[in-house]
Coordinates of C-alpha atoms in Angstrom, one line a residue:
M253 CA -6.8 -19.1 -35.4
E254 CA -4.2 -18.4 -33.5
N255 CA -4.3 -13.8 -33.3
M256 CA -8.1 -14.2 -32.2
E257 CA -6.6 -16.1 -29.3
N258 CA -3.4 -14.0 -28.9
E259 CA -6.4 -11.2 -29.4
N260 CA -8.1 -13.1 -26.7
L261 CA -5.3 -12.6 -23.9
T262 CA -4.8 -9.5 -24.3
D263 CA -8.4 -8.0 -24.0
M264 CA -8.1 -9.7 -21.5
P265 CA -8.7 -7.6 -18.1
H266 CA -4.3 -7.7 -16.3
V267 CA -4.4 -8.1 -12.6
D268 CA -1.2 -7.5 -10.0
K269 CA 0.1 -10.5 -8.7
E270 CA 0.1 -10.0 -5.1
W271 CA 2.1 -11.2 -2.3
F272 CA -0.5 -13.7 -0.5
D273 CA -1.4 -15.3 -3.9
P274 CA -2.9 -18.6 -4.4
L275 CA -4.8 -17.3 -1.3
P276 CA -7.9 -16.3 -1.8
R277 CA -9.0 -12.6 -2.5
D278 CA -11.3 -11.8 -0.4
F279 CA -9.2 -14.0 2.5
M280 CA -7.1 -11.5 2.5
A281 CA -9.0 -8.8 2.8
L282 CA -11.4 -11.0 6.2
F283 CA -7.5 -10.5 7.1
Y284 CA -6.4 -7.3 6.8
L285 CA -9.4 -5.7 8.5
I286 CA -9.3 -7.8 11.3
C287 CA -6.1 -6.6 11.9
F288 CA -7.5 -3.4 11.0
I289 CA -9.9 -3.9 14.0
Y290 CA -7.1 -5.5 16.6
I291 CA -4.3 -2.8 15.9
A292 CA -7.0 -0.3 16.8
I293 CA -8.0 -2.6 20.0
G294 CA -4.4 -2.7 20.9
I295 CA -3.9 1.8 20.6
Y296 CA -6.7 2.2 22.8
I297 CA -5.3 0.0 25.6
L298 CA -2.0 2.5 25.3
A299 CA -3.7 5.2 25.6
K300 CA -6.5 3.8 28.3
H301 CA -3.3 1.9 30.4
F302 CA -0.1 3.1 29.7
I303 CA 0.2 6.4 28.0
V304 CA -2.6 8.5 29.6
P305 CA -1.7 7.3 33.2
S306 CA 2.2 8.5 33.0
L307 CA 0.9 12.0 31.1
D308 CA -2.1 12.0 34.4
I309 CA 1.8 11.7 36.7
I310 CA 3.2 14.7 35.1
I311 CA 0.2 16.6 35.1
A312 CA 0.0 15.9 38.3
K313 CA 3.1 16.6 39.6
T314 CA 3.8 20.1 37.4
E315 CA 0.2 20.6 38.9
A316 CA -0.9 21.5 35.5
T317 CA -3.7 23.6 34.9
D318 CA -6.6 21.4 32.3
S319 CA -5.6 24.6 30.0
V320 CA -1.4 24.1 30.6
A321 CA -2.0 20.2 30.7
G322 CA -4.2 19.7 28.2
T323 CA -2.5 22.0 25.1
L324 CA 0.7 21.1 26.2
I325 CA 1.0 18.2 27.9
F326 CA -1.5 16.6 25.9
G327 CA -1.4 18.5 22.9
A328 CA 2.6 17.4 22.7
A329 CA 2.0 13.8 23.2
T330 CA 0.1 13.9 20.5
S331 CA 2.1 15.6 18.3
V332 CA 5.5 13.5 18.6
L333 CA 5.3 11.1 16.5
G334 CA 4.2 14.1 13.7
F335 CA 7.4 15.8 14.1
V336 CA 9.2 13.1 14.9
T337 CA 8.6 11.3 11.2
S338 CA 8.4 15.3 10.1
T339 CA 11.8 16.1 10.8
I340 CA 13.6 11.9 8.9
G341 CA 11.6 13.5 5.8
V342 CA 13.6 16.1 5.2
F343 CA 16.7 14.0 5.8
V344 CA 15.4 11.3 3.2
G345 CA 14.2 13.9 1.1
V346 CA 10.7 13.7 0.7
A347 CA 10.0 17.4 2.0
N348 CA 8.4 18.6 -1.1
G349 CA 4.8 17.6 -1.8
M350 CA 2.9 19.6 1.6
S351 CA -0.1 21.4 0.4
T352 CA -2.3 23.5 2.6
N353 CA -4.6 20.3 2.9
K354 CA -2.9 18.2 3.8
I355 CA -1.8 20.7 7.0
L356 CA -5.0 22.6 7.7
G357 CA -7.5 19.1 6.7
G358 CA -6.0 16.8 9.9
H359 CA -7.5 20.0 12.6
I360 CA -11.0 20.9 10.6
Y361 CA -10.9 16.7 12.0
D362 CA -10.4 17.5 15.3
F363 CA -11.5 20.7 15.2
T364 CA -15.1 19.3 14.4
F365 CA -15.7 15.2 14.6
M366 CA -12.9 15.3 17.5
A367 CA -14.0 18.3 19.0
A368 CA -18.0 17.1 19.2
L369 CA -17.3 13.6 19.8
S370 CA -15.8 14.8 23.5
I371 CA -18.5 17.3 24.0
L372 CA -21.8 14.2 22.9
I373 CA -19.8 11.8 25.5
V374 CA -18.5 13.3 28.3
P375 CA -20.7 12.1 31.2
A376 CA -23.2 14.8 33.0
S377 CA -22.4 14.5 36.0
L378 CA -18.4 14.3 35.6
L379 CA -18.5 17.9 33.5
K380 CA -15.9 20.0 34.6
T381 CA -16.3 23.9 33.1
L382 CA -14.1 25.1 30.5
S383 CA -11.3 28.0 31.4
V384 CA -12.8 30.8 29.5
R385 CA -10.6 33.0 29.1
A386 CA -7.5 30.6 29.0
F387 CA -9.7 29.1 25.9
F388 CA -9.3 32.1 24.8
R389 CA -5.4 32.8 24.5
D390 CA -4.7 29.6 22.8
I391 CA -7.9 29.6 20.3
V392 CA -6.6 33.2 19.6
F393 CA -3.0 31.5 18.7
V394 CA -4.4 28.8 16.5
A395 CA -6.1 31.6 14.5
I396 CA -3.2 33.2 13.6
S397 CA -1.0 30.2 13.2
S398 CA -3.8 29.0 10.5
I399 CA -3.5 31.8 8.6
L400 CA -0.1 32.6 8.4
I401 CA 0.4 28.9 7.1
F402 CA -2.1 30.3 4.3
L403 CA -0.1 33.2 3.8
I404 CA 3.1 31.5 3.3
F405 CA 1.6 29.0 1.2
M406 CA -0.1 31.3 -1.2
D407 CA 3.5 31.7 -4.0
D408 CA 4.2 27.6 -3.3
Y409 CA 7.2 28.7 -2.1
I410 CA 8.7 28.7 1.5
V411 CA 11.5 30.3 2.8
W412 CA 13.5 29.4 6.4
Y413 CA 12.1 33.0 7.6
E414 CA 8.5 32.5 6.9
T415 CA 9.0 29.0 9.5
L416 CA 11.4 31.0 12.0
L417 CA 7.9 33.7 12.5
L418 CA 5.4 29.9 13.0
V419 CA 8.5 28.8 15.9
A420 CA 8.6 32.7 17.0
I421 CA 5.3 32.2 17.2
F422 CA 4.5 29.3 19.4
L423 CA 7.6 30.6 22.1
L424 CA 5.2 33.7 22.3
Y425 CA 2.7 31.4 23.6
L426 CA 5.0 30.1 25.7
L427 CA 5.7 33.9 27.0
A428 CA 2.0 34.3 26.5
V429 CA 1.3 31.1 29.1
R430 CA 3.6 32.6 31.4
F431 CA 3.0 36.1 32.2
L432 CA -0.8 35.5 31.9
R433 CA -1.4 32.5 34.1
K434 CA -2.4 35.2 37.3
F435 CA -4.8 36.6 34.9
M436 CA -6.3 33.1 33.4
T437 CA -7.1 31.9 37.1
S438 CA -8.4 34.7 38.6
K439 CA -12.5 34.2 39.4
I440 CA -12.6 30.6 37.9
P441 CA -13.1 27.9 40.8
K442 CA -10.3 25.4 41.3
I443 CA -11.8 22.0 39.9
E444 CA -9.7 19.1 40.9
A445 CA -8.2 16.8 38.5
V446 CA -10.9 13.1 37.9
G447 CA -8.8 10.9 39.3
N448 CA -5.5 13.6 38.9
P449 CA -4.9 14.6 43.1
I450 CA -3.0 17.4 42.2
G451 CA -2.7 18.1 45.9
S452 CA -0.7 14.5 47.3
E453 CA 2.4 14.2 48.6
P454 CA 5.5 14.5 46.2
E455 CA 6.6 11.4 46.6
N456 CA 3.0 9.0 46.5
V457 CA 1.4 10.8 43.4
E458 CA 2.8 8.4 41.3
M459 CA 0.4 5.6 42.8
E460 CA -2.7 8.1 44.2
D461 CA -2.4 9.9 40.7
L462 CA -2.5 5.8 39.1
K463 CA -5.4 4.5 42.6
D464 CA -8.5 5.0 39.6
T465 CA -6.6 3.6 36.7
E466 CA -6.7 -0.7 36.5
P467 CA -3.2 -2.5 35.5
L468 CA -3.7 -4.1 32.9
S469 CA -4.2 -8.9 34.1
L470 CA -4.7 -11.6 32.1
T471 CA -7.2 -12.9 34.4
T472 CA -10.6 -11.2 33.8
T473 CA -12.0 -8.7 36.3
P474 CA -13.8 -9.9 39.3
G475 CA -18.0 -8.0 38.9
S476 CA -17.4 -7.4 34.8
S477 CA -20.4 -8.2 32.5
C478 CA -20.3 -10.2 30.0
C479 CA -19.6 -8.1 27.3
E480 CA -16.7 -6.6 29.6
S481 CA -15.3 -10.6 30.3
V482 CA -15.4 -11.4 26.5
F483 CA -13.5 -7.9 25.3
H484 CA -11.3 -9.3 27.7
F485 CA -10.3 -11.8 25.9
I486 CA -11.2 -10.7 22.3
S487 CA -8.3 -8.4 23.4
L488 CA -5.9 -10.8 24.6
P489 CA -3.6 -11.6 21.5
A490 CA -2.5 -6.6 21.8
K491 CA -2.3 -7.2 25.2
I492 CA -0.3 -9.3 25.8
P493 CA 3.0 -8.1 24.0
F494 CA 2.2 -4.5 25.8
M495 CA 2.1 -6.4 29.4
F496 CA 5.1 -8.1 28.7
T497 CA 7.5 -5.0 27.0
I498 CA 6.4 -1.7 28.8
P499 CA 7.3 -1.6 32.0
S500 CA 4.5 -0.9 34.6
R501 CA 2.4 -1.8 37.6
S502 CA 1.5 -5.2 35.2
W503 CA 4.7 -6.4 35.9
K504 CA 3.4 -8.7 39.6
C505 CA 7.4 -9.5 39.9
C506 CA 8.2 -5.8 40.7
D507 CA 6.9 -3.7 43.9
A508 CA 3.7 -1.5 41.8
S509 CA 5.2 1.4 43.6
Q510 CA 8.7 0.9 41.6
M511 CA 7.1 0.8 38.4
A512 CA 4.8 3.8 38.1
K513 CA 7.8 6.1 39.2
L514 CA 9.5 4.3 35.5
Y515 CA 6.8 6.2 34.0
P516 CA 9.4 8.0 31.7
L517 CA 10.4 4.2 30.6
T518 CA 6.8 3.5 30.2
L519 CA 5.8 6.3 27.9
I520 CA 9.0 5.8 26.0
V521 CA 8.4 2.5 25.1
S522 CA 4.6 2.8 24.0
F523 CA 5.0 5.4 22.0
V524 CA 7.4 3.2 20.4
W525 CA 5.2 0.9 19.6
L526 CA 2.2 3.5 19.1
G527 CA 4.9 4.7 16.1
I528 CA 5.6 1.1 15.0
L529 CA 0.8 0.3 14.7
S530 CA 0.4 3.8 13.3
Y531 CA 3.0 2.7 10.2
L532 CA 0.9 -1.0 10.7
V533 CA -2.0 0.7 10.1
I534 CA -2.1 2.9 7.2
I535 CA 0.0 -0.6 6.0
I536 CA -2.8 -2.4 6.2
A537 CA -6.0 0.0 5.4
N538 CA -4.5 1.1 1.8
D539 CA -3.5 -3.0 0.9
W540 CA -7.9 -3.7 2.3
G541 CA -9.2 -0.3 0.4
R542 CA -7.6 -1.7 -2.4
L543 CA -8.5 -4.9 -2.4
V544 CA -12.1 -4.2 -0.9
G545 CA -12.1 -1.1 -3.7
L546 CA -12.2 2.1 -1.8
P547 CA -11.2 5.0 -3.3
G548 CA -8.2 6.6 -1.7
P549 CA -10.7 9.4 -0.1
I550 CA -12.6 6.9 1.8
T551 CA -10.0 4.7 3.2
G552 CA -8.7 8.8 4.1
I553 CA -11.5 8.6 6.4
L554 CA -11.7 4.8 8.1
I555 CA -7.7 5.9 8.9
A556 CA -8.8 8.8 10.3
P557 CA -9.6 7.3 14.3
V558 CA -7.7 4.4 14.9
S559 CA -5.8 6.9 16.6
F560 CA -4.1 8.2 19.7
D561 CA -4.9 11.3 19.2
L562 CA -9.3 10.3 19.1
M563 CA -8.1 7.2 21.5
S564 CA -7.4 10.1 23.6
S565 CA -10.1 12.4 23.4
I566 CA -12.6 9.5 24.2
I567 CA -10.6 8.7 27.7
L568 CA -10.6 11.9 28.7
A569 CA -14.2 12.5 27.7
K570 CA -14.7 10.2 29.7
R571 CA -13.4 10.3 32.6
G572 CA -14.7 14.0 32.9
D573 CA -11.6 15.8 31.1
L574 CA -13.5 17.6 28.4
P575 CA -11.2 20.9 29.0
I576 CA -8.3 19.0 28.8
A577 CA -9.5 16.6 26.0
I578 CA -10.5 20.5 24.5
H579 CA -7.4 22.3 25.0
A580 CA -5.4 18.7 23.1
I581 CA -7.1 19.4 20.4
I582 CA -6.5 22.7 20.1
G583 CA -2.2 22.1 21.3
R584 CA -2.4 19.7 18.6
A585 CA -3.5 22.3 16.3
L586 CA -0.3 24.8 17.9
I587 CA 2.7 22.6 18.0
N588 CA 1.4 20.9 14.4
L589 CA 1.4 24.8 12.9
C590 CA 4.6 26.0 14.5
L591 CA 6.6 23.3 15.7
T592 CA 6.0 19.9 13.2
F593 CA 5.3 21.5 10.3
G594 CA 7.7 25.0 11.1
I595 CA 11.0 23.1 12.3
P596 CA 11.5 20.3 10.0
T597 CA 10.8 23.1 7.0
L598 CA 13.4 25.4 8.6
I599 CA 15.4 22.4 8.4
Y600 CA 14.8 21.9 5.2
N601 CA 15.3 25.5 4.2
T602 CA 19.1 25.9 6.4
I603 CA 20.5 22.1 4.6
S604 CA 19.6 22.7 0.7
G605 CA 20.5 26.5 1.2
A606 CA 16.8 26.6 -0.9
S607 CA 12.5 27.4 -0.6
L608 CA 11.1 24.7 -0.1
Q609 CA 8.1 24.0 -3.2
V610 CA 4.8 23.6 -1.7
S611 CA 1.1 23.7 -2.8
S612 CA -1.0 25.8 -2.9
E613 CA -4.3 24.4 -3.9
G614 CA -7.0 24.5 -2.7
S615 CA -6.4 26.7 0.4
I616 CA -8.9 29.4 0.5
Y617 CA -11.1 25.8 1.1
S618 CA -9.6 25.3 3.7
L619 CA -8.6 28.2 5.4
I620 CA -12.1 29.1 4.9
I621 CA -13.6 25.6 6.7
M622 CA -11.3 25.8 9.5
M623 CA -11.8 29.2 11.0
L624 CA -15.7 28.3 10.7
A625 CA -15.1 25.7 13.0
V626 CA -12.9 27.7 15.2
I627 CA -15.8 30.4 15.1
V628 CA -18.3 27.3 15.8
L629 CA -16.7 26.4 19.2
I630 CA -15.2 29.6 19.6
I631 CA -19.4 31.3 20.2
E632 CA -20.4 27.9 21.6
V633 CA -17.7 28.7 24.4
A634 CA -18.9 32.1 25.2
I635 CA -22.1 31.4 25.2
S636 CA -22.1 28.0 27.4
K637 CA -19.6 30.3 29.3
G638 CA -17.5 26.2 29.4
K639 CA -20.0 24.7 30.5
L640 CA -20.8 22.7 27.2
K641 CA -22.7 20.2 27.9
K642 CA -23.5 17.1 25.3
A643 CA -26.3 19.3 22.5
W644 CA -23.0 21.8 21.5
G645 CA -21.5 18.8 20.3
I646 CA -24.2 19.2 18.0
L647 CA -23.6 21.6 15.0
P648 CA -19.4 20.8 15.1
L649 CA -20.6 17.6 14.1
V650 CA -23.3 18.5 11.8
L651 CA -19.5 20.6 10.0
F652 CA -18.0 17.4 9.7
I653 CA -20.2 15.5 8.5
L654 CA -20.8 18.9 5.5
H655 CA -17.3 19.1 5.4
M656 CA -16.4 15.9 4.3
V657 CA -19.7 15.5 1.6
A658 CA -18.0 18.8 -0.1
A659 CA -13.9 17.9 -0.1
L660 CA -15.2 14.0 -1.7
A661 CA -17.3 16.2 -4.2
L662 CA -14.3 18.4 -5.2
A663 CA -12.2 15.1 -5.0
Y664 CA -13.9 13.4 -7.8
E665 CA -14.8 16.4 -9.6
F666 CA -18.7 16.6 -8.7
I667 CA -18.3 20.4 -7.8
K668 CA -15.7 22.8 -8.5
L669 CA -14.7 25.9 -6.3
P670 CA -14.8 29.1 -8.3
F671 CA -12.0 30.4 -6.8

């Protein structure tokens, strides 16, 4: 009898003890979901009221064109956290385990879903024309960098001169921006950016550039709709920590024009908050996915939209700055491929004196999809002459859906690649 009881106990499914026991798992799954939603709201608030307005001031001060503003300013801003974590990873021993899928996968998402969403949501009355010459200049460097990543991953080892070549490509891009500047702007009409008065006086540029940006407030603005008022009160728990910790015009105790001049400090504190929230997104989404039984690839799809990259693209597109949004996608890819991956890997090669072991599994598929996404965007820009109306967002969206179906089928081994 005792042996039978022991056998029954052995046959019972093993359930790992959680930190929240004895609370019900359903309750914690709901709690995680609410936290996930609030973090998404928090990242959007950070982008809309703090980071993007501060970047607009930099654009206005430097009188950057849309292509430079998107590729270098917004591209760098959306890559800074990845660069920091990659560099730290070198010193804590997590540099190994890189693959072509991990590096190119995120940019496939950018060039398909994010580009499609930006094109689809831009208001027709605010749509600005993309500079075709500047677009081709930037996209060529992305294509070269993607092909080079594929080539250096082929032998599953990366040596110092290969990463140095990646960094050199980015420096070559900077030279191209500098010396081809007149060629890029010739025969292209100057279109003033929405909410970006380049012609304002230098001493007043901060306030002039922020004139269309409403500061955060604990009260609803007059004339707010019912939905806006409900969203305001729901988002208060996300707004309050930012209002009291990030220097901005929301500080009513100080002069608004003086606070606007503190935009570098606003950016630094905002990125600290963004780093915290991005870390929490991964932890909470993984725990929530595990509690409700979602596979890892599905959880990854849910995490992807909750990012500053997507939030900034939405904000830029909604105000009509589609060229900056598209170039931000290009710039993020170029910076991540050449610098975010190149510099930390070069540091690793230098410190350890050894090659970095990587994985080339699935590299052909990743390169094919990446190049296909780039080619689709090139064809659309060429045919439309830079005027990307809503219909042009359909094809990248279809490509994204097909890619996700194929990626999930490969992950669960429903299909296998012949190469």
